[in-house]
XYZ file of C-alpha atoms in Angstrom:
693
model
C -1.133 56.480 -111.951
C 2.330 55.744 -110.587
C 2.519 53.265 -107.746
C 3.742 54.338 -104.315
C 7.420 53.422 -103.900
C 8.213 50.650 -101.438
C 9.852 51.544 -98.135
C 13.612 51.434 -98.914
C 15.492 48.355 -97.750
C 18.456 50.484 -96.734
C 16.237 52.701 -94.543
C 15.139 49.911 -92.218
C 16.655 50.330 -88.780
C 18.113 47.324 -86.958
C 17.133 43.794 -87.966
C 20.761 43.210 -88.985
C 20.567 39.433 -88.920
C 17.366 39.329 -90.937
C 18.986 41.654 -93.458
C 22.092 39.480 -93.804
C 19.966 36.313 -94.096
C 17.985 37.863 -96.958
C 21.200 39.051 -98.578
C 22.818 35.612 -98.409
C 19.864 33.839 -100.004
C 19.845 36.542 -102.693
C 23.544 36.108 -103.400
C 23.216 32.294 -103.458
C 19.617 31.110 -103.971
C 20.763 27.502 -103.512
C 21.086 28.271 -99.787
C 17.441 27.234 -99.635
C 15.429 30.221 -98.490
C 14.847 32.040 -95.221
C 12.323 31.540 -92.435
C 11.730 34.663 -90.341
C 10.120 34.130 -86.951
C 9.016 37.137 -84.970
C 6.276 38.903 -83.091
C 3.779 41.124 -84.867
C 4.829 44.628 -85.838
C 8.527 43.942 -86.374
C 8.677 44.938 -90.074
C 9.047 41.357 -91.316
C 6.786 41.867 -94.332
C 8.096 45.372 -95.010
C 11.671 44.156 -95.200
C 10.898 41.236 -97.519
C 8.876 43.367 -99.894
C 11.529 46.090 -99.976
C 14.223 43.569 -100.913
C 12.826 43.163 -104.436
C 13.570 46.809 -105.226
C 17.340 46.309 -104.831
C 17.600 43.039 -106.759
C 19.345 43.376 -110.136
C 17.162 43.548 -113.237
C 16.924 40.417 -115.363
C 17.075 39.559 -119.057
C 14.209 37.233 -120.058
C 13.168 35.644 -123.348
C 10.590 37.892 -124.962
C 7.105 36.372 -124.621
C 8.144 33.464 -122.386
C 5.632 33.021 -119.556
C 8.253 31.165 -117.506
C 10.905 33.908 -117.451
C 13.662 31.915 -119.176
C 17.181 33.358 -119.188
C 18.049 34.041 -122.865
C 21.680 33.059 -122.278
C 20.700 29.681 -120.739
C 17.085 28.908 -121.635
C 15.370 25.937 -120.048
C 15.413 23.108 -122.635
C 12.124 21.778 -121.205
C 10.328 25.120 -121.095
C 6.676 24.630 -122.158
C 6.917 27.864 -124.203
C 10.139 26.650 -125.858
C 12.320 25.476 -127.312
C 14.272 28.711 -127.100
C 17.474 29.447 -128.976
C 20.279 30.879 -126.828
C 20.669 34.565 -127.542
C 17.203 35.098 -129.048
C 15.255 38.304 -128.489
C 15.365 39.379 -124.875
C 13.714 42.029 -122.775
C 14.661 43.393 -119.363
C 12.378 43.313 -116.347
C 12.741 43.966 -112.628
C 13.218 40.921 -110.411
C 9.818 39.654 -109.385
C 8.310 39.416 -105.935
C 5.429 36.949 -105.918
C 3.281 36.650 -102.803
C 1.517 33.396 -102.027
C -1.909 33.836 -100.418
C -2.690 31.540 -97.478
C -5.769 30.107 -99.197
C -4.006 29.257 -102.468
C -4.855 25.895 -104.029
C -2.404 23.364 -105.440
C -3.380 24.379 -108.973
C -2.699 28.043 -108.281
C 0.765 27.221 -106.971
C 1.965 24.654 -109.495
C -0.205 25.427 -112.510
C -2.973 23.419 -114.113
C -4.910 22.547 -117.233
C -6.131 25.630 -119.141
C -9.848 24.877 -119.047
C -10.860 27.640 -121.471
C -8.672 26.176 -124.220
C -9.447 22.586 -123.318
C -13.212 23.099 -123.503
C -13.140 25.678 -126.275
C -10.723 24.214 -128.826
C -10.020 20.786 -127.366
C -6.341 21.589 -126.840
C -4.466 20.338 -123.797
C -2.608 23.429 -122.579
C -0.841 24.328 -119.374
C -1.696 27.412 -117.353
C 1.394 28.494 -115.336
C 1.118 28.932 -111.578
C 2.874 31.046 -108.996
C 6.048 28.953 -109.154
C 6.440 29.923 -112.817
C 5.803 33.584 -112.015
C 8.462 33.499 -109.279
C 11.163 31.788 -111.368
C 14.446 33.702 -110.899
C 12.692 35.911 -108.355
C 11.395 36.008 -104.817
C 8.465 33.922 -103.581
C 7.123 35.326 -100.326
C 4.783 33.430 -97.994
C 3.440 35.467 -95.097
C 2.208 33.418 -92.117
C 3.844 30.326 -93.601
C 3.005 28.377 -90.436
C -0.694 28.668 -91.314
C -0.185 27.240 -94.794
C -1.245 23.640 -95.322
C 1.648 21.249 -94.778
C 1.503 19.683 -98.229
C 1.767 23.124 -99.859
C 4.806 23.955 -97.738
C 6.324 20.628 -98.795
C 5.609 21.467 -102.413
C 7.257 24.890 -102.186
C 10.310 23.535 -100.412
C 10.666 20.750 -102.973
C 10.604 23.286 -105.800
C 13.110 25.522 -104.008
C 15.467 22.582 -103.397
C 15.184 21.014 -106.873
C 14.870 24.224 -108.876
C 12.067 22.654 -110.924
C 8.312 22.281 -110.824
C 6.717 19.123 -112.205
C 2.972 18.792 -112.761
C 1.275 15.479 -113.545
C -2.439 16.165 -113.396
C -5.628 16.211 -115.484
C -3.903 14.872 -118.571
C -1.098 17.426 -118.282
C 2.542 16.428 -117.910
C 4.757 19.496 -117.631
C 8.092 20.332 -116.049
C 9.733 23.734 -115.998
C 12.498 25.568 -114.166
C 11.507 27.145 -110.841
C 14.626 28.599 -109.271
C 13.087 30.651 -106.496
C 14.263 32.508 -103.429
C 11.732 31.330 -100.859
C 11.083 33.581 -97.869
C 8.536 32.709 -95.211
C 7.530 34.831 -92.255
C 5.558 33.722 -89.225
C 4.418 34.743 -85.774
C 5.240 31.878 -83.352
C 2.180 32.805 -81.283
C 0.053 31.339 -84.083
C 1.836 27.986 -83.990
C 5.074 26.456 -85.192
C 6.103 24.607 -88.303
C 6.828 20.922 -87.913
C 10.548 20.204 -87.339
C 10.686 18.328 -90.652
C 9.626 21.499 -92.487
C 11.828 23.744 -90.382
C 14.866 21.707 -91.379
C 14.187 22.278 -95.055
C 14.423 26.044 -94.809
C 18.043 26.926 -95.408
C 18.307 29.766 -92.905
C 16.190 30.993 -90.015
C 16.086 34.263 -88.118
C 14.224 35.453 -85.037
C 13.429 39.130 -84.596
C 11.770 41.192 -81.893
C 11.028 44.874 -81.575
C 13.843 47.003 -80.243
C 13.893 47.703 -76.519
C 16.303 50.628 -76.983
C 14.352 53.927 -76.784
C 16.652 55.814 -79.173
C 16.292 53.167 -81.837
C 12.512 53.017 -81.431
C 12.442 56.793 -81.877
C 14.390 56.507 -85.137
C 12.079 53.761 -86.409
C 9.007 55.912 -85.778
C 10.668 59.010 -87.244
C 11.514 57.246 -90.515
C 8.099 55.629 -90.806
C 6.296 58.945 -90.308
C 8.575 60.608 -92.848
C 7.808 57.880 -95.374
C 4.052 58.085 -94.788
C 4.114 61.876 -95.235
C 6.099 61.818 -98.515
C 6.871 58.329 -99.947
C 8.521 59.681 -103.097
C 10.683 62.171 -101.253
C 11.688 59.624 -98.652
C 12.633 57.112 -101.362
C 14.703 59.784 -103.104
C 16.636 60.399 -99.890
C 17.806 56.792 -99.900
C 18.226 56.433 -103.667
C 22.031 56.463 -103.545
C 22.146 53.929 -100.715
C 19.720 51.716 -102.660
C 21.836 51.919 -105.806
C 25.009 51.091 -103.888
C 23.320 48.126 -102.237
C 21.991 46.846 -105.565
C 25.424 47.095 -107.168
C 27.004 45.256 -104.243
C 24.432 42.467 -104.497
C 25.059 42.086 -108.231
C 28.825 41.952 -107.677
C 28.464 39.334 -104.946
C 26.244 37.198 -107.183
C 28.941 37.246 -109.852
C 31.724 36.512 -107.354
C 30.175 33.719 -105.261
C 30.972 30.907 -107.701
C 34.677 31.751 -107.505
C 34.938 31.883 -103.702
C 37.294 29.174 -102.458
C 35.937 26.712 -99.886
C 39.148 25.200 -98.575
C 39.631 21.894 -96.807
C 40.244 23.879 -93.631
C 36.850 25.606 -93.977
C 35.071 22.330 -94.777
C 36.667 20.774 -91.713
C 35.463 23.623 -89.498
C 31.952 23.358 -90.896
C 31.874 19.606 -90.284
C 33.205 20.101 -86.744
C 30.533 22.674 -85.939
C 27.633 20.637 -87.349
C 28.811 17.451 -85.646
C 29.344 19.347 -82.392
C 25.744 20.533 -82.397
C 24.521 17.008 -83.150
C 22.259 18.015 -86.032
C 20.541 15.288 -88.039
C 21.548 14.465 -91.595
C 23.877 16.394 -93.882
C 21.628 19.259 -94.922
C 23.047 21.498 -92.192
C 26.614 21.022 -93.449
C 25.655 21.754 -97.046
C 23.593 24.840 -96.206
C 26.296 26.201 -93.898
C 28.916 25.762 -96.616
C 26.779 27.560 -99.205
C 25.894 30.372 -96.814
C 29.547 30.800 -95.787
C 30.589 31.180 -99.438
C 27.791 33.690 -100.001
C 28.889 35.690 -96.967
C 32.489 35.676 -98.146
C 31.355 36.980 -101.546
C 29.246 39.639 -99.828
C 32.294 40.723 -97.817
C 34.420 40.802 -101.012
C 36.636 37.903 -99.938
C 38.169 35.309 -102.237
C 37.987 32.468 -99.717
C 35.818 31.437 -96.782
C 37.094 32.702 -93.418
C 36.211 31.812 -89.839
C 33.831 34.771 -89.539
C 31.925 33.585 -92.636
C 31.421 30.158 -91.060
C 30.312 31.725 -87.793
C 27.683 33.922 -89.450
C 26.462 31.024 -91.599
C 26.218 28.639 -88.629
C 24.209 31.157 -86.594
C 21.647 31.276 -89.390
C 21.686 27.664 -90.548
C 21.764 25.671 -87.289
C 19.388 27.092 -84.637
C 16.177 25.699 -86.156
C 17.858 22.329 -86.708
C 18.533 21.913 -83.001
C 14.895 21.095 -82.249
C 14.438 17.530 -81.056
C 10.874 17.641 -79.797
C 7.809 19.694 -80.832
C 8.071 22.100 -77.879
C 11.820 22.683 -78.059
C 12.611 26.300 -78.875
C 15.070 26.932 -81.691
C 18.382 28.123 -80.346
C 22.139 27.967 -80.509
C 24.765 27.973 -77.777
C 27.162 30.568 -79.115
C 29.833 29.773 -76.524
C 29.878 26.230 -77.863
C 30.019 27.608 -81.408
C 33.119 29.647 -80.552
C 34.788 26.633 -78.943
C 34.074 24.481 -81.980
C 35.419 27.106 -84.360
C 38.597 27.332 -82.279
C 41.319 29.930 -82.629
C 43.821 28.155 -84.862
C 45.385 30.126 -87.664
C 43.417 30.393 -90.864
C 45.317 29.445 -94.016
C 46.430 32.370 -96.186
C 44.326 35.137 -94.633
C 43.525 37.959 -97.031
C 43.982 41.635 -96.070
C 40.268 42.397 -96.442
C 38.995 39.767 -93.995
C 37.456 42.435 -91.802
C 35.202 45.343 -92.524
C 36.249 48.114 -90.138
C 33.818 50.728 -91.417
C 30.445 49.142 -92.150
C 27.898 51.345 -93.835
C 25.001 51.753 -91.369
C 22.591 51.923 -94.280
C 23.689 48.534 -95.548
C 22.665 45.191 -94.019
C 25.938 44.367 -92.279
C 26.434 41.688 -89.626
C 27.593 43.505 -86.514
C 30.807 41.900 -85.327
C 30.122 43.136 -81.790
C 26.653 41.629 -81.850
C 27.511 38.176 -83.086
C 27.090 36.879 -79.575
C 23.566 38.291 -79.415
C 20.262 36.793 -80.302
C 19.248 36.491 -83.914
C 16.010 38.335 -83.380
C 17.485 41.797 -82.949
C 15.630 44.573 -84.634
C 17.096 46.724 -81.886
C 20.453 48.180 -81.035
C 23.519 46.603 -82.659
C 25.108 46.619 -79.228
C 23.973 44.230 -76.550
C 22.699 40.726 -77.127
C 20.090 38.561 -75.513
C 21.263 35.080 -74.668
C 17.798 33.485 -74.725
C 18.730 31.466 -77.775
C 21.223 29.441 -75.768
C 20.382 25.768 -75.689
C 23.523 24.165 -74.380
C 21.710 21.987 -71.877
C 19.954 19.918 -74.506
C 21.912 16.760 -75.058
C 19.548 15.582 -77.767
C 18.894 12.331 -75.877
C 15.241 11.711 -75.011
C 14.423 9.958 -71.766
C 12.347 6.806 -71.953
C 8.608 7.667 -71.869
C 6.961 6.908 -68.540
C 4.434 4.173 -68.156
C 0.979 5.711 -67.529
C -0.462 4.984 -64.096
C -1.976 1.529 -63.829
C -4.859 0.524 -61.596
C -3.837 -0.804 -58.217
C -0.621 1.187 -58.210
C -1.741 3.046 -55.094
C -3.338 0.175 -53.197
C -1.599 1.236 -49.997
C -3.435 4.549 -49.860
C -5.976 5.176 -47.122
C -9.454 6.536 -47.647
C -8.354 9.840 -46.145
C -5.449 10.107 -48.594
C -7.812 9.596 -51.521
C -10.051 12.404 -50.243
C -13.304 10.504 -50.617
C -15.126 13.090 -48.533
C -15.951 15.610 -51.289
C -17.493 18.022 -48.846
C -14.493 18.209 -46.512
C -13.422 21.835 -46.097
C -9.984 22.844 -47.266
C -7.532 24.144 -44.693
C -7.283 27.933 -45.044
C -3.499 27.732 -44.948
C -3.260 25.347 -47.919
C -1.174 26.995 -50.646
C -1.362 26.073 -54.362
C 1.203 23.522 -55.437
C 2.821 23.099 -58.854
C 3.467 19.604 -60.182
C 5.910 19.029 -63.022
C 5.053 16.859 -65.999
C 7.251 13.981 -67.094
C 8.242 13.026 -70.636
C 5.170 12.832 -72.934
C 4.045 9.584 -74.522
C 1.918 8.642 -77.531
C -1.780 8.967 -76.772
C -4.772 7.159 -78.186
C -6.390 8.572 -81.284
C -9.445 10.696 -80.479
C -11.583 11.996 -83.352
C -14.797 13.927 -83.902
C -17.661 11.794 -85.169
C -19.064 12.252 -88.674
C -17.517 13.960 -91.698
C -16.657 17.656 -91.574
C -15.582 20.342 -94.036
C -12.875 22.083 -92.033
C -9.278 23.014 -92.676
C -7.052 20.167 -93.817
C -5.200 18.436 -91.020
C -4.659 14.990 -89.548
C -7.394 14.267 -87.017
C -11.022 13.726 -88.130
C -12.568 12.672 -91.423
C -13.597 15.556 -93.663
C -14.243 16.689 -97.203
C -11.041 18.512 -98.083
C -9.126 19.614 -101.180
C -6.498 16.963 -100.506
C -7.254 13.261 -100.144
C -8.953 10.282 -101.784
C -11.502 10.997 -104.514
C -14.948 9.795 -103.405
C -17.201 11.459 -105.981
C -17.821 14.518 -108.101
C -19.939 17.637 -108.013
C -20.948 20.252 -110.531
C -20.461 23.391 -108.465
C -17.216 22.886 -106.619
C -13.726 24.230 -106.192
C -11.744 21.013 -106.422
C -9.666 19.716 -109.309
C -11.415 18.682 -112.508
C -12.856 15.160 -112.429
C -12.224 14.139 -116.046
C -14.145 10.822 -116.111
C -17.196 12.460 -114.547
C -16.934 15.399 -116.966
C -16.739 13.099 -119.980
C -19.621 11.004 -118.644
C -21.791 14.114 -118.222
C -20.978 15.249 -121.762
C -21.747 11.806 -123.160
C -25.107 11.638 -121.380
C -26.029 15.119 -122.559
C -25.294 14.231 -126.181
C -26.721 10.710 -126.123
C -30.061 11.746 -127.560
C -28.663 13.712 -130.463
C -29.034 12.396 -133.973
C -25.936 11.457 -135.920
C -22.505 10.423 -134.840
C -19.498 12.528 -134.177
C -16.895 13.356 -131.650
C -17.799 14.145 -128.096
C -18.527 17.808 -127.411
C -17.745 19.035 -123.913
C -19.488 22.185 -122.739
C -19.070 24.228 -119.615
C -22.199 22.744 -118.074
C -20.566 19.293 -118.230
C -17.663 20.289 -116.014
C -17.422 18.232 -112.833
C -15.070 18.729 -109.885
C -13.548 16.113 -107.626
C -14.915 15.556 -104.132
C -12.036 14.356 -101.991
C -12.059 13.039 -98.467
C -9.092 13.387 -96.184
C -8.495 14.545 -92.646
C -9.206 17.886 -91.038
C -7.734 19.682 -88.081
C -10.010 20.387 -85.143
C -10.123 22.666 -82.162
C -9.055 20.637 -79.147
C -10.310 22.456 -76.063
C -8.736 21.014 -72.929
C -10.535 21.637 -69.632
C -8.313 20.729 -66.667
C -9.465 20.255 -63.098
C -6.710 21.860 -60.992
C -8.411 21.547 -57.605
C -6.927 20.115 -54.439
C -8.403 16.662 -54.988
C -6.346 16.364 -58.165
C -3.145 16.899 -56.225
C -3.250 13.698 -54.150
C 0.133 11.954 -54.313
C 1.347 11.865 -57.933
C -2.030 12.368 -59.563
C -1.444 15.909 -60.865
C 1.938 14.915 -62.256
C 0.242 12.130 -64.209
C -2.504 14.493 -65.362
C -0.014 17.075 -66.657
C 1.993 14.380 -68.407
C -1.173 13.117 -70.098
C -2.236 16.605 -71.180
C 1.220 17.505 -72.516
C 1.133 14.205 -74.426
C -2.240 15.231 -75.867
C -0.779 18.589 -76.909
C 2.057 16.816 -78.691
C -0.565 14.789 -80.546
C -2.485 17.993 -81.398
C 0.731 19.577 -82.692
C 1.337 16.626 -85.014
C -2.267 16.695 -86.247
C -2.176 20.481 -86.902
C -5.029 21.260 -84.502
C -5.854 24.497 -82.802
C -5.881 24.246 -79.038
C -7.395 26.093 -76.098
C -7.117 25.595 -72.340
C -9.733 26.048 -69.605
C -8.669 25.554 -65.988
C -10.851 25.473 -62.897
C -9.984 25.483 -59.224
C -11.128 27.263 -56.082
C -14.390 29.064 -56.819
C -14.024 29.912 -60.511
C -12.959 28.775 -63.959
C -10.680 30.597 -66.368
C -10.088 30.514 -70.112
C -6.344 30.302 -69.541
C -5.538 30.187 -73.264
C -8.029 31.244 -75.967
C -8.027 28.956 -79.041
C -4.749 29.320 -80.920
C -2.438 27.459 -83.276
C 0.374 27.817 -80.759
C 0.541 24.447 -79.044
C 3.726 25.693 -77.405
C 1.737 28.395 -75.594
C -0.678 25.761 -74.303
C 2.195 23.604 -73.047
C 3.742 26.591 -71.250
C 0.363 27.446 -69.718
C -0.032 23.950 -68.289
C 3.552 23.533 -67.129
C 3.168 26.285 -64.533
C -0.452 25.493 -63.642
C -0.861 25.299 -59.837
C -3.338 22.999 -58.132
C -5.275 23.386 -54.908
C -8.631 24.522 -53.563
C -12.151 23.281 -54.160
C -13.614 21.989 -57.426
C -15.941 24.315 -59.424
C -16.869 21.666 -62.015
C -20.041 23.386 -63.232
C -18.150 26.647 -63.783
C -15.499 24.770 -65.755
C -18.085 23.272 -68.105
C -19.902 26.586 -68.522
C -16.659 28.433 -69.304
C -15.802 25.826 -71.926
C -19.279 26.135 -73.474
C -19.033 29.934 -73.683
C -15.577 29.732 -75.284
C -16.910 27.303 -77.881
C -19.857 29.565 -78.716
C -17.471 32.407 -79.518
C -15.206 30.126 -81.548
C -18.157 28.787 -83.541
C -18.932 32.321 -84.697
C -15.310 32.977 -85.638
C -14.736 29.692 -87.454
C -18.025 27.878 -88.142
C -16.397 25.109 -90.195
C -13.912 23.982 -87.552
C -15.282 21.168 -85.437
C -14.444 20.833 -81.769
C -13.273 18.099 -79.464
C -13.589 18.850 -75.737
C -11.182 16.931 -73.518
C -12.242 17.212 -69.870
C -9.632 16.016 -67.367
C -11.183 15.529 -63.936
C -11.956 13.069 -61.185
C -15.633 14.075 -61.441
C -15.890 15.757 -58.058
C -17.716 19.052 -57.534
C -17.215 20.743 -54.170
C -17.324 24.503 -54.761
C -20.468 26.266 -53.553
C -23.879 24.925 -52.510
C -25.291 21.968 -54.455
C -22.049 21.844 -56.456
C -22.467 18.273 -57.640
C -26.104 18.772 -58.704
C -25.209 21.928 -60.622
C -22.423 20.095 -62.425
C -24.784 17.265 -63.337
C -27.363 19.769 -64.572
C -24.792 21.317 -66.935
C -23.558 17.886 -68.048
C -27.109 16.724 -68.868
C -27.428 19.643 -71.288
C -24.019 19.236 -72.903
C -25.260 16.969 -75.768
C -27.359 19.895 -77.025
C -24.137 21.790 -77.835
C -23.306 19.255 -80.541
C -19.687 19.115 -79.363
C -17.975 15.755 -79.062
C -16.249 15.246 -75.732
C -13.832 12.914 -73.987
C -13.755 12.672 -70.195
C -10.336 11.631 -68.932
C -10.951 10.077 -65.521
C -8.176 11.171 -63.171
C -9.485 9.169 -60.224
C -6.953 6.507 -59.231
C -6.416 3.985 -56.489
C -8.363 1.040 -55.141
C -11.414 2.933 -53.813
C -13.323 4.874 -56.475
C -16.531 6.861 -56.521
C -17.146 6.634 -60.283
C -18.162 10.301 -60.564
C -16.202 10.916 -63.798
C -17.820 7.916 -65.473
C -21.271 9.214 -64.498
C -20.301 12.661 -65.827
C -19.216 11.161 -69.168
C -22.512 9.285 -69.516
C -24.530 12.447 -68.872
C -22.462 14.407 -71.424
C -22.638 11.653 -74.053
C -18.846 11.624 -73.953
C -16.243 8.904 -74.269
C -14.908 7.844 -70.886
C -11.176 7.096 -70.631
C -9.092 6.512 -67.526
C -5.552 7.805 -67.191
C -4.360 4.212 -67.477
C -6.123 3.885 -70.843
C -4.999 7.243 -72.215
C -1.780 6.029 -73.810
C -1.839 4.255 -77.167
C 0.410 1.503 -75.799
C -2.088 0.678 -73.070
C -4.750 -0.056 -75.684
C -2.375 -2.337 -77.589
C -1.462 -4.139 -74.371
C -5.120 -4.674 -73.502
C -5.844 -6.171 -76.913
C -2.850 -8.493 -76.635
C -3.881 -9.626 -73.142
C -7.387 -10.428 -74.374
C -6.068 -12.367 -77.374
C -3.769 -14.432 -75.127
C -6.601 -15.138 -72.695
């Protein structure tokens, strides 16, 4: 049965910048791949999958599992050595999709166990990197992939080779891949270090232009009704696009990158204060690819502009919560308007084919996420105010810092009614600082991360098991085979059977769900207390971002509590939620704890292996409703039965204290930490003071 044809690349409406980014990395794979960030339903996956259909067909060595080019075979190919010009076959360019749950062995390749145990031969079983050689490797939801796998893929894309040293196997083979990753920022961001290693990045959103949305729906319905007929309609456009790609691939090596162009690229990268030299190199490669795509013999100003818009925005991030962006007015000033040397007559394309992925010259000032009208641009990517200089982190509040406060100012009377005219206030957080390390007790089996101890597929080997999914534990396997054959008569070589196979048990670190419950009542707003609380919580979110945790936010104030942010990978969403959090009103502490418990029950059903750390930020007061304090204590006394580890961050400050948060922590079986002790530096200082004393 014939397969259903893919939606044609040339039939996709809008998404011009995503199209040109994919084209450039196809023309010059050494650009380093493309990261596509965008909301759900914006045809990210459709566009990547449809690209493979317009890639030129390839000649490969007949029978080679690694797809060697017969004209230039890899001298280290495990299926070689190959003789240049030997028998070749043609195949379409490959699109290989990497599943989120893929193991290291599946990606890089591993020992062929069937041959090793059957015939005693040490043989290599190729992985996905071998399958994708000279083709496209697509990772959907790349932000949910384990960090070490992303590192591995980016290393292979940058080096063009895959090297495996494992289980008695030492293999290296060519792995020239076009890496494309797509992600929804709502599910969390990639670390800046990984962002920087993607050559190009694009942001897309759904069109807000009614006419364009109508055309998108019309084409999709037509495709669903008759895929073959719809593909036939665009066959000529597809063939033209494929021929143009092939011509650009042949031409790119001959495109001149003049000293003038190199100077402009250096000026732009230096002007945007990007780290390292990767930005300059990627911009130069992308500019040459764009010139080849536009049928130019040398790099022009417009090529540099297009390349910079794709290569620099994600390298502007300085802190975890900084949004990628580029100030295009600054880009134009840096590019200047001096005369280009020896301009060629075909420097402009006055009649772009709407069915081809063309960069719209009128839309170059717009946002990179347009899957909408070529006219009009959103300036939300502008980031000109960021100087790249971080302010010095504030010193967390120390005891005695508010000794001049009166009892009334500290609101010791928990039952005092709130003035009806009191309006909620919004405090702004200061620069985050490094917080103490908080972990969940015991050893879990959750998703790999950087917080709590766990049995993972990445870490130190601590044992072996018979029925497992980890890498082969050779010493344990040999030991099991030796013990099984110890009672046999006669001597001979060791026979290893399937029942002797043992797998490694490795211990590393897992990510957790960090559920933050924040008291936003009026008592938390005294003087600078709420500012300190928000700074501490934002600092905790930065820590959660670095440890690859999921996060959720519960807030309580007035008469009720609210799950302000359900558990998500998007630490940025949590930071935004807390930044605008108002404070004021009474303190419904019991409702806050109950809301957190209900949220955790739901999350336990969704993800039973992910352990939870509750961080409760409060001064311990409970003033909402009758018997508020007793109800809160009743809930706290039953918290240990939930099995959830908790930390109570005591927000009470000043000279006169009631100690309610400390009592709450004791009832919950939680760790008690004051705001002054929340920072990692405060712990170091305390240890030093004790050692001096």
